[in-house]
Amino acid sequence: MNAVVKLRDPTPEAAAVQRARKAAPADLAGRTVGLLDIGKMRGAEYIDRLEALLHERGIRTKRYAKPTNTRTAPIPILQSVATECDAVIIALSDCGSCTSCSTHDLNDLDLRGIPGVSVLTTEFRDAFSKQCGAIGYGGASVFVPHPMQNRTTQELHAFADASVDEVLARLK
């Protein structure tokens, strides 16, 4: 008897079509930007400084936190961001699994009409690009130096100071 065996290719497929991302409002002053903390150690210190810098520019913020960086955000968090914010910043990814999960979160929020940008460390530039290609999404990103977990609070704040303008520019 001849049995038919079907094999699956375990490599990721690249999406046939790349979907452009949503654009943020032209002016974020007076608008609300969600700050989604993915839960990496020391990431909140970067986000704290970024939040202060956004407030200085007249941008309201609302904080959200994922319960773990190794999974995508729970649906209730995504729904809250989508109903309460005009744009989102997801930070701070510095490994492969959190980069993948954050990219999916960015895409999921974009599909819900919320434009965003993901902040990652430089080591994961290629991983972000490949993940976006695999899911067919033209996601926006900003990169800060790697590694981050052994940095001082002052260094993390300096990363925020150096990246805030690029973060805002990439939202548009």
Short mmCIF file of N, CA and C in Angstrom, two decimals:
data_model
loop_
_atom_site.label_atom_id
_atom_site.label_comp_id
_atom_site.label_asym_id
_atom_site.label_seq_id
_atom_site.Cartn_x
_atom_site.Cartn_y
_atom_site.Cartn_z
N MET A 1 0.84 -1.18 0.00
CA MET A 1 0.00 0.00 0.00
C MET A 1 0.89 1.24 0.00
N ASN A 2 0.57 2.18 -0.87
CA ASN A 2 1.33 3.42 -0.96
C ASN A 2 0.64 4.50 -0.15
N ALA A 3 1.31 4.99 0.86
CA ALA A 3 0.77 6.07 1.68
C ALA A 3 1.29 7.40 1.17
N VAL A 4 0.45 8.41 1.22
CA VAL A 4 0.85 9.75 0.82
C VAL A 4 1.33 10.49 2.06
N VAL A 5 2.52 11.01 1.99
CA VAL A 5 3.08 11.75 3.11
C VAL A 5 3.19 13.21 2.68
N LYS A 6 2.61 14.09 3.50
CA LYS A 6 2.71 15.53 3.24
C LYS A 6 3.74 16.11 4.19
N LEU A 7 4.66 16.85 3.64
CA LEU A 7 5.68 17.50 4.45
C LEU A 7 5.43 19.00 4.47
N ARG A 8 5.73 19.61 5.59
CA ARG A 8 5.60 21.06 5.70
C ARG A 8 6.99 21.67 5.77
N ASP A 9 7.15 22.77 5.09
CA ASP A 9 8.41 23.51 5.14
C ASP A 9 8.44 24.29 6.46
N PRO A 10 9.41 24.02 7.34
CA PRO A 10 9.43 24.69 8.65
C PRO A 10 9.97 26.12 8.60
N THR A 11 10.47 26.55 7.47
CA THR A 11 10.99 27.92 7.38
C THR A 11 9.84 28.90 7.24
N PRO A 12 10.01 30.12 7.73
CA PRO A 12 8.92 31.08 7.65
C PRO A 12 8.65 31.50 6.21
N GLU A 13 7.40 31.71 5.93
CA GLU A 13 7.03 32.19 4.61
C GLU A 13 7.10 33.71 4.60
N ALA A 14 7.47 34.25 3.49
CA ALA A 14 7.43 35.70 3.33
C ALA A 14 6.07 36.05 2.73
N ALA A 15 5.47 37.08 3.27
CA ALA A 15 4.18 37.52 2.76
C ALA A 15 4.34 37.99 1.32
N ALA A 16 3.37 37.67 0.51
CA ALA A 16 3.43 38.05 -0.90
C ALA A 16 3.27 39.55 -1.09
N VAL A 17 2.54 40.18 -0.18
CA VAL A 17 2.26 41.60 -0.28
C VAL A 17 2.63 42.27 1.05
N GLN A 18 3.30 43.40 0.96
CA GLN A 18 3.62 44.17 2.15
C GLN A 18 2.55 45.23 2.34
N ARG A 19 1.96 45.25 3.52
CA ARG A 19 0.94 46.24 3.85
C ARG A 19 1.60 47.47 4.46
N ALA A 20 1.28 48.62 3.92
CA ALA A 20 1.80 49.87 4.49
C ALA A 20 1.16 50.10 5.85
N ARG A 21 1.89 50.74 6.72
CA ARG A 21 1.37 51.02 8.06
C ARG A 21 0.52 52.28 8.07
N LYS A 22 -0.28 52.41 9.10
CA LYS A 22 -1.11 53.61 9.27
C LYS A 22 -0.22 54.79 9.63
N ALA A 23 -0.62 55.97 9.21
CA ALA A 23 0.12 57.18 9.55
C ALA A 23 -0.50 57.82 10.79
N ALA A 24 0.34 58.37 11.62
CA ALA A 24 -0.13 59.06 12.82
C ALA A 24 -0.70 60.42 12.43
N PRO A 25 -1.48 61.02 13.32
CA PRO A 25 -1.95 62.38 13.05
C PRO A 25 -0.76 63.30 12.79
N ALA A 26 -0.94 64.29 11.93
CA ALA A 26 0.15 65.21 11.58
C ALA A 26 0.74 65.90 12.79
N ASP A 27 -0.11 66.21 13.77
CA ASP A 27 0.34 66.89 14.98
C ASP A 27 -0.13 66.08 16.18
N LEU A 28 0.81 65.65 17.01
CA LEU A 28 0.47 64.85 18.18
C LEU A 28 0.21 65.70 19.43
N ALA A 29 0.46 67.02 19.34
CA ALA A 29 0.21 67.88 20.50
C ALA A 29 -1.26 67.78 20.90
N GLY A 30 -1.50 67.54 22.18
CA GLY A 30 -2.85 67.41 22.68
C GLY A 30 -3.46 66.04 22.45
N ARG A 31 -2.76 65.18 21.76
CA ARG A 31 -3.22 63.81 21.51
C ARG A 31 -2.65 62.87 22.56
N THR A 32 -3.13 61.63 22.56
CA THR A 32 -2.65 60.65 23.52
C THR A 32 -1.84 59.57 22.81
N VAL A 33 -0.62 59.37 23.28
CA VAL A 33 0.25 58.32 22.76
C VAL A 33 0.38 57.25 23.84
N GLY A 34 0.05 56.01 23.46
CA GLY A 34 0.22 54.90 24.39
C GLY A 34 1.68 54.50 24.47
N LEU A 35 2.13 54.21 25.67
CA LEU A 35 3.49 53.72 25.89
C LEU A 35 3.36 52.29 26.39
N LEU A 36 3.63 51.33 25.51
CA LEU A 36 3.48 49.92 25.85
C LEU A 36 4.82 49.36 26.28
N ASP A 37 4.95 49.13 27.58
CA ASP A 37 6.15 48.56 28.18
C ASP A 37 6.07 47.04 28.00
N ILE A 38 7.03 46.47 27.28
CA ILE A 38 6.95 45.03 27.00
C ILE A 38 7.40 44.19 28.19
N GLY A 39 7.94 44.82 29.22
CA GLY A 39 8.30 44.08 30.42
C GLY A 39 9.74 43.63 30.53
N LYS A 40 10.61 44.17 29.69
CA LYS A 40 12.03 43.82 29.81
C LYS A 40 12.64 44.60 30.98
N MET A 41 13.56 43.93 31.66
CA MET A 41 14.24 44.57 32.78
C MET A 41 14.91 45.87 32.31
N ARG A 42 14.68 46.94 33.03
CA ARG A 42 15.26 48.27 32.80
C ARG A 42 14.56 49.05 31.69
N GLY A 43 13.63 48.44 30.96
CA GLY A 43 12.94 49.14 29.90
C GLY A 43 12.09 50.29 30.41
N ALA A 44 11.53 50.15 31.60
CA ALA A 44 10.67 51.20 32.16
C ALA A 44 11.45 52.50 32.38
N GLU A 45 12.75 52.39 32.64
CA GLU A 45 13.55 53.59 32.86
C GLU A 45 13.68 54.41 31.57
N TYR A 46 13.83 53.73 30.46
CA TYR A 46 13.84 54.40 29.15
C TYR A 46 12.46 55.04 28.92
N ILE A 47 11.40 54.28 29.17
CA ILE A 47 10.04 54.77 28.93
C ILE A 47 9.71 55.94 29.85
N ASP A 48 10.18 55.90 31.09
CA ASP A 48 9.94 57.02 32.02
C ASP A 48 10.47 58.33 31.44
N ARG A 49 11.68 58.29 30.94
CA ARG A 49 12.29 59.49 30.37
C ARG A 49 11.59 59.90 29.07
N LEU A 50 11.27 58.92 28.24
CA LEU A 50 10.55 59.22 27.00
C LEU A 50 9.22 59.89 27.31
N GLU A 51 8.54 59.40 28.31
CA GLU A 51 7.25 60.00 28.70
C GLU A 51 7.42 61.46 29.12
N ALA A 52 8.44 61.75 29.91
CA ALA A 52 8.69 63.13 30.31
C ALA A 52 8.97 64.02 29.10
N LEU A 53 9.73 63.52 28.15
CA LEU A 53 10.04 64.29 26.95
C LEU A 53 8.80 64.53 26.09
N LEU A 54 7.91 63.55 26.02
CA LEU A 54 6.66 63.73 25.27
C LEU A 54 5.78 64.78 25.95
N HIS A 55 5.71 64.74 27.27
CA HIS A 55 4.92 65.74 28.01
C HIS A 55 5.44 67.15 27.75
N GLU A 56 6.78 67.30 27.69
CA GLU A 56 7.37 68.61 27.38
C GLU A 56 6.93 69.13 26.03
N ARG A 57 6.56 68.24 25.13
CA ARG A 57 6.12 68.61 23.78
C ARG A 57 4.59 68.72 23.68
N GLY A 58 3.91 68.63 24.82
CA GLY A 58 2.46 68.76 24.83
C GLY A 58 1.71 67.52 24.40
N ILE A 59 2.37 66.38 24.46
CA ILE A 59 1.75 65.11 24.06
C ILE A 59 1.34 64.36 25.32
N ARG A 60 0.07 63.99 25.41
CA ARG A 60 -0.41 63.19 26.53
C ARG A 60 0.04 61.76 26.33
N THR A 61 0.22 61.06 27.43
CA THR A 61 0.61 59.65 27.35
C THR A 61 -0.28 58.82 28.26
N LYS A 62 -0.35 57.56 27.93
CA LYS A 62 -1.04 56.59 28.77
C LYS A 62 -0.16 55.34 28.78
N ARG A 63 0.12 54.81 29.97
CA ARG A 63 1.03 53.67 30.11
C ARG A 63 0.27 52.36 30.12
N TYR A 64 0.88 51.37 29.50
CA TYR A 64 0.38 50.00 29.48
C TYR A 64 1.58 49.09 29.70
N ALA A 65 1.33 47.92 30.26
CA ALA A 65 2.42 46.97 30.50
C ALA A 65 1.97 45.55 30.16
N LYS A 66 2.80 44.88 29.40
CA LYS A 66 2.55 43.47 29.09
C LYS A 66 2.95 42.63 30.31
N PRO A 67 2.25 41.54 30.55
CA PRO A 67 2.63 40.69 31.68
C PRO A 67 3.94 39.94 31.45
N THR A 68 4.32 39.74 30.20
CA THR A 68 5.58 39.08 29.87
C THR A 68 6.04 39.55 28.49
N ASN A 69 7.35 39.60 28.32
CA ASN A 69 7.89 40.04 27.02
C ASN A 69 7.97 38.90 26.02
N THR A 70 7.72 37.68 26.44
CA THR A 70 7.88 36.53 25.55
C THR A 70 6.58 36.09 24.89
N ARG A 71 5.55 36.89 25.04
CA ARG A 71 4.27 36.61 24.38
C ARG A 71 3.71 37.92 23.85
N THR A 72 2.79 37.80 22.91
CA THR A 72 2.12 39.00 22.42
C THR A 72 1.24 39.57 23.53
N ALA A 73 0.88 40.82 23.39
CA ALA A 73 0.06 41.49 24.39
C ALA A 73 -1.32 40.83 24.46
N PRO A 74 -1.88 40.70 25.65
CA PRO A 74 -3.23 40.17 25.77
C PRO A 74 -4.23 41.07 25.04
N ILE A 75 -5.28 40.46 24.50
CA ILE A 75 -6.31 41.19 23.74
C ILE A 75 -6.85 42.38 24.53
N PRO A 76 -7.15 42.27 25.84
CA PRO A 76 -7.67 43.45 26.55
C PRO A 76 -6.72 44.65 26.53
N ILE A 77 -5.41 44.40 26.57
CA ILE A 77 -4.45 45.51 26.49
C ILE A 77 -4.50 46.14 25.11
N LEU A 78 -4.51 45.31 24.06
CA LEU A 78 -4.59 45.85 22.70
C LEU A 78 -5.88 46.65 22.51
N GLN A 79 -6.98 46.16 23.03
CA GLN A 79 -8.25 46.87 22.91
C GLN A 79 -8.21 48.20 23.65
N SER A 80 -7.59 48.22 24.83
CA SER A 80 -7.48 49.48 25.58
C SER A 80 -6.66 50.50 24.81
N VAL A 81 -5.52 50.08 24.29
CA VAL A 81 -4.67 51.00 23.51
C VAL A 81 -5.46 51.52 22.31
N ALA A 82 -6.17 50.63 21.63
CA ALA A 82 -6.90 51.01 20.41
C ALA A 82 -8.04 51.98 20.69
N THR A 83 -8.63 51.92 21.87
CA THR A 83 -9.76 52.81 22.17
C THR A 83 -9.34 54.07 22.93
N GLU A 84 -8.15 54.07 23.50
CA GLU A 84 -7.74 55.19 24.36
C GLU A 84 -6.62 56.06 23.79
N CYS A 85 -6.01 55.63 22.67
CA CYS A 85 -4.82 56.33 22.17
C CYS A 85 -4.94 56.67 20.70
N ASP A 86 -4.12 57.64 20.29
CA ASP A 86 -4.04 58.06 18.89
C ASP A 86 -2.84 57.44 18.18
N ALA A 87 -1.87 56.96 18.95
CA ALA A 87 -0.67 56.31 18.42
C ALA A 87 -0.05 55.53 19.58
N VAL A 88 0.95 54.69 19.26
CA VAL A 88 1.58 53.88 20.31
C VAL A 88 3.08 53.78 20.06
N ILE A 89 3.81 53.73 21.17
CA ILE A 89 5.25 53.45 21.15
C ILE A 89 5.44 52.18 21.97
N ILE A 90 6.06 51.18 21.36
CA ILE A 90 6.30 49.90 22.04
C ILE A 90 7.79 49.82 22.34
N ALA A 91 8.14 49.61 23.62
CA ALA A 91 9.55 49.60 24.00
C ALA A 91 9.78 48.66 25.18
N LEU A 92 10.86 48.14 25.34
CA LEU A 92 12.14 48.27 24.67
C LEU A 92 12.63 46.86 24.42
N SER A 93 12.63 46.43 23.17
CA SER A 93 13.00 45.06 22.80
C SER A 93 14.50 44.92 22.65
N ASP A 94 15.04 43.86 23.26
CA ASP A 94 16.48 43.62 23.14
C ASP A 94 16.83 42.13 23.03
N CYS A 95 15.88 41.34 22.53
CA CYS A 95 16.17 39.92 22.27
C CYS A 95 15.24 39.44 21.15
N GLY A 96 15.46 38.23 20.69
CA GLY A 96 14.72 37.72 19.54
C GLY A 96 13.24 37.50 19.80
N SER A 97 12.90 36.83 20.91
CA SER A 97 11.48 36.53 21.15
C SER A 97 10.69 37.79 21.44
N CYS A 98 11.26 38.72 22.20
CA CYS A 98 10.51 39.95 22.48
C CYS A 98 10.41 40.83 21.24
N THR A 99 11.40 40.77 20.35
CA THR A 99 11.31 41.49 19.08
C THR A 99 10.17 40.95 18.25
N SER A 100 10.07 39.63 18.15
CA SER A 100 9.00 39.01 17.39
C SER A 100 7.63 39.36 17.97
N CYS A 101 7.49 39.21 19.27
CA CYS A 101 6.19 39.50 19.91
C CYS A 101 5.83 40.98 19.77
N SER A 102 6.80 41.86 19.96
CA SER A 102 6.52 43.30 19.83
C SER A 102 6.13 43.67 18.41
N THR A 103 6.74 43.02 17.43
CA THR A 103 6.39 43.27 16.03
C THR A 103 4.95 42.86 15.76
N HIS A 104 4.55 41.73 16.29
CA HIS A 104 3.16 41.30 16.15
C HIS A 104 2.21 42.26 16.86
N ASP A 105 2.60 42.74 18.04
CA ASP A 105 1.77 43.72 18.75
C ASP A 105 1.62 45.00 17.93
N LEU A 106 2.72 45.46 17.35
CA LEU A 106 2.70 46.67 16.52
C LEU A 106 1.76 46.47 15.33
N ASN A 107 1.85 45.33 14.69
CA ASN A 107 0.99 45.01 13.55
C ASN A 107 -0.48 44.91 14.00
N ASP A 108 -0.74 44.22 15.10
CA ASP A 108 -2.12 44.08 15.59
C ASP A 108 -2.75 45.44 15.90
N LEU A 109 -1.98 46.32 16.51
CA LEU A 109 -2.51 47.66 16.81
C LEU A 109 -2.73 48.45 15.53
N ASP A 110 -1.82 48.33 14.59
CA ASP A 110 -1.98 49.01 13.31
C ASP A 110 -3.26 48.55 12.61
N LEU A 111 -3.53 47.25 12.65
CA LEU A 111 -4.76 46.72 12.05
C LEU A 111 -6.01 47.26 12.75
N ARG A 112 -5.85 47.67 14.00
CA ARG A 112 -6.95 48.26 14.77
C ARG A 112 -7.02 49.79 14.58
N GLY A 113 -6.16 50.31 13.69
CA GLY A 113 -6.18 51.73 13.37
C GLY A 113 -5.25 52.59 14.19
N ILE A 114 -4.36 51.98 14.96
CA ILE A 114 -3.44 52.74 15.81
C ILE A 114 -2.02 52.64 15.23
N PRO A 115 -1.52 53.75 14.68
CA PRO A 115 -0.15 53.74 14.15
C PRO A 115 0.84 53.67 15.31
N GLY A 116 2.00 53.11 15.03
CA GLY A 116 2.98 52.99 16.10
C GLY A 116 4.39 52.84 15.61
N VAL A 117 5.28 52.80 16.59
CA VAL A 117 6.70 52.59 16.34
C VAL A 117 7.22 51.69 17.46
N SER A 118 8.14 50.83 17.09
CA SER A 118 8.76 49.93 18.05
C SER A 118 10.18 50.38 18.31
N VAL A 119 10.57 50.43 19.58
CA VAL A 119 11.94 50.79 19.95
C VAL A 119 12.66 49.50 20.34
N LEU A 120 13.78 49.25 19.67
CA LEU A 120 14.55 48.03 19.87
C LEU A 120 16.03 48.37 19.98
N THR A 121 16.81 47.41 20.43
CA THR A 121 18.25 47.65 20.43
C THR A 121 18.82 47.26 19.06
N THR A 122 19.97 47.84 18.75
CA THR A 122 20.57 47.70 17.42
C THR A 122 20.83 46.26 17.01
N GLU A 123 21.07 45.40 17.96
CA GLU A 123 21.37 44.00 17.67
C GLU A 123 20.21 43.30 16.94
N PHE A 124 18.98 43.86 17.06
CA PHE A 124 17.81 43.19 16.52
C PHE A 124 17.18 43.92 15.33
N ARG A 125 17.98 44.74 14.68
CA ARG A 125 17.54 45.45 13.48
C ARG A 125 17.11 44.44 12.39
N ASP A 126 17.95 43.46 12.14
CA ASP A 126 17.66 42.46 11.10
C ASP A 126 16.45 41.60 11.48
N ALA A 127 16.34 41.23 12.75
CA ALA A 127 15.21 40.40 13.20
C ALA A 127 13.90 41.14 13.01
N PHE A 128 13.87 42.44 13.31
CA PHE A 128 12.65 43.24 13.13
C PHE A 128 12.28 43.29 11.65
N SER A 129 13.26 43.55 10.81
CA SER A 129 13.02 43.64 9.37
C SER A 129 12.48 42.32 8.82
N LYS A 130 13.09 41.23 9.20
CA LYS A 130 12.65 39.92 8.72
C LYS A 130 11.27 39.56 9.23
N GLN A 131 10.98 39.89 10.49
CA GLN A 131 9.65 39.60 11.05
C GLN A 131 8.59 40.41 10.31
N CYS A 132 8.87 41.68 10.06
CA CYS A 132 7.92 42.51 9.30
C CYS A 132 7.68 41.91 7.92
N GLY A 133 8.74 41.47 7.26
CA GLY A 133 8.62 40.86 5.94
C GLY A 133 7.79 39.59 5.98
N ALA A 134 7.99 38.80 7.02
CA ALA A 134 7.27 37.53 7.12
C ALA A 134 5.78 37.73 7.32
N ILE A 135 5.40 38.80 8.03
CA ILE A 135 3.96 39.02 8.27
C ILE A 135 3.36 40.03 7.30
N GLY A 136 4.19 40.57 6.40
CA GLY A 136 3.67 41.48 5.39
C GLY A 136 3.29 42.85 5.91
N TYR A 137 4.12 43.38 6.78
CA TYR A 137 3.81 44.65 7.44
C TYR A 137 5.01 45.58 7.38
N GLY A 138 4.81 46.79 6.93
CA GLY A 138 5.88 47.78 6.84
C GLY A 138 6.04 48.55 8.14
N GLY A 139 6.39 47.88 9.21
CA GLY A 139 6.47 48.49 10.54
C GLY A 139 7.56 49.53 10.68
N ALA A 140 7.33 50.46 11.60
CA ALA A 140 8.30 51.52 11.90
C ALA A 140 9.10 51.15 13.13
N SER A 141 10.38 51.49 13.10
CA SER A 141 11.25 51.16 14.23
C SER A 141 12.29 52.25 14.46
N VAL A 142 12.77 52.26 15.70
CA VAL A 142 13.88 53.12 16.10
C VAL A 142 14.81 52.23 16.92
N PHE A 143 16.10 52.39 16.72
CA PHE A 143 17.06 51.53 17.40
C PHE A 143 17.94 52.33 18.35
N VAL A 144 18.15 51.76 19.53
CA VAL A 144 19.03 52.33 20.55
C VAL A 144 20.16 51.33 20.78
N PRO A 145 21.24 51.78 21.42
CA PRO A 145 22.40 50.88 21.60
C PRO A 145 22.07 49.59 22.37
N HIS A 146 22.80 48.55 22.00
CA HIS A 146 22.68 47.24 22.65
C HIS A 146 23.99 46.97 23.39
N PRO A 147 23.95 46.32 24.52
CA PRO A 147 22.80 45.89 25.31
C PRO A 147 22.28 47.01 26.17
N MET A 148 21.14 46.80 26.78
CA MET A 148 20.57 47.84 27.63
C MET A 148 20.49 47.44 29.09
N GLN A 149 20.43 46.15 29.39
CA GLN A 149 20.18 45.73 30.76
C GLN A 149 21.32 46.03 31.72
N ASN A 150 22.53 46.23 31.21
CA ASN A 150 23.66 46.54 32.08
C ASN A 150 23.96 48.04 32.10
N ARG A 151 23.05 48.85 31.60
CA ARG A 151 23.24 50.31 31.56
C ARG A 151 22.76 50.96 32.84
N THR A 152 23.26 52.15 33.09
CA THR A 152 22.77 52.93 34.23
C THR A 152 21.48 53.65 33.84
N THR A 153 20.76 54.12 34.85
CA THR A 153 19.56 54.90 34.58
C THR A 153 19.91 56.12 33.75
N GLN A 154 21.03 56.76 34.04
CA GLN A 154 21.47 57.93 33.29
C GLN A 154 21.68 57.60 31.81
N GLU A 155 22.28 56.44 31.54
CA GLU A 155 22.50 56.03 30.15
C GLU A 155 21.17 55.76 29.44
N LEU A 156 20.24 55.09 30.13
CA LEU A 156 18.93 54.81 29.53
C LEU A 156 18.18 56.09 29.24
N HIS A 157 18.28 57.06 30.14
CA HIS A 157 17.65 58.36 29.91
C HIS A 157 18.31 59.07 28.73
N ALA A 158 19.63 58.93 28.60
CA ALA A 158 20.34 59.53 27.47
C ALA A 158 19.88 58.89 26.15
N PHE A 159 19.60 57.58 26.16
CA PHE A 159 19.07 56.92 24.95
C PHE A 159 17.73 57.54 24.56
N ALA A 160 16.89 57.80 25.56
CA ALA A 160 15.59 58.42 25.29
C ALA A 160 15.78 59.83 24.74
N ASP A 161 16.68 60.61 25.37
CA ASP A 161 16.96 61.96 24.89
C ASP A 161 17.41 61.94 23.43
N ALA A 162 18.28 60.98 23.11
CA ALA A 162 18.83 60.91 21.76
C ALA A 162 17.84 60.37 20.73
N SER A 163 16.83 59.63 21.17
CA SER A 163 15.93 58.98 20.21
C SER A 163 14.54 59.60 20.10
N VAL A 164 14.18 60.49 20.99
CA VAL A 164 12.80 60.99 21.01
C VAL A 164 12.38 61.63 19.68
N ASP A 165 13.24 62.43 19.10
CA ASP A 165 12.87 63.08 17.83
C ASP A 165 12.66 62.06 16.71
N GLU A 166 13.51 61.04 16.66
CA GLU A 166 13.35 59.99 15.66
C GLU A 166 12.09 59.16 15.92
N VAL A 167 11.80 58.89 17.19
CA VAL A 167 10.58 58.16 17.53
C VAL A 167 9.37 58.91 17.02
N LEU A 168 9.31 60.20 17.30
CA LEU A 168 8.17 61.02 16.84
C LEU A 168 8.11 61.10 15.31
N ALA A 169 9.26 61.23 14.68
CA ALA A 169 9.30 61.30 13.21
C ALA A 169 8.83 59.98 12.58
N ARG A 170 9.19 58.85 13.19
CA ARG A 170 8.81 57.54 12.64
C ARG A 170 7.33 57.23 12.87
N LEU A 171 6.68 57.96 13.77
CA LEU A 171 5.23 57.76 13.95
C LEU A 171 4.46 58.30 12.76
N LYS A 172 5.04 59.23 12.03
CA LYS A 172 4.33 59.88 10.93
C LYS A 172 4.53 59.17 9.62
#
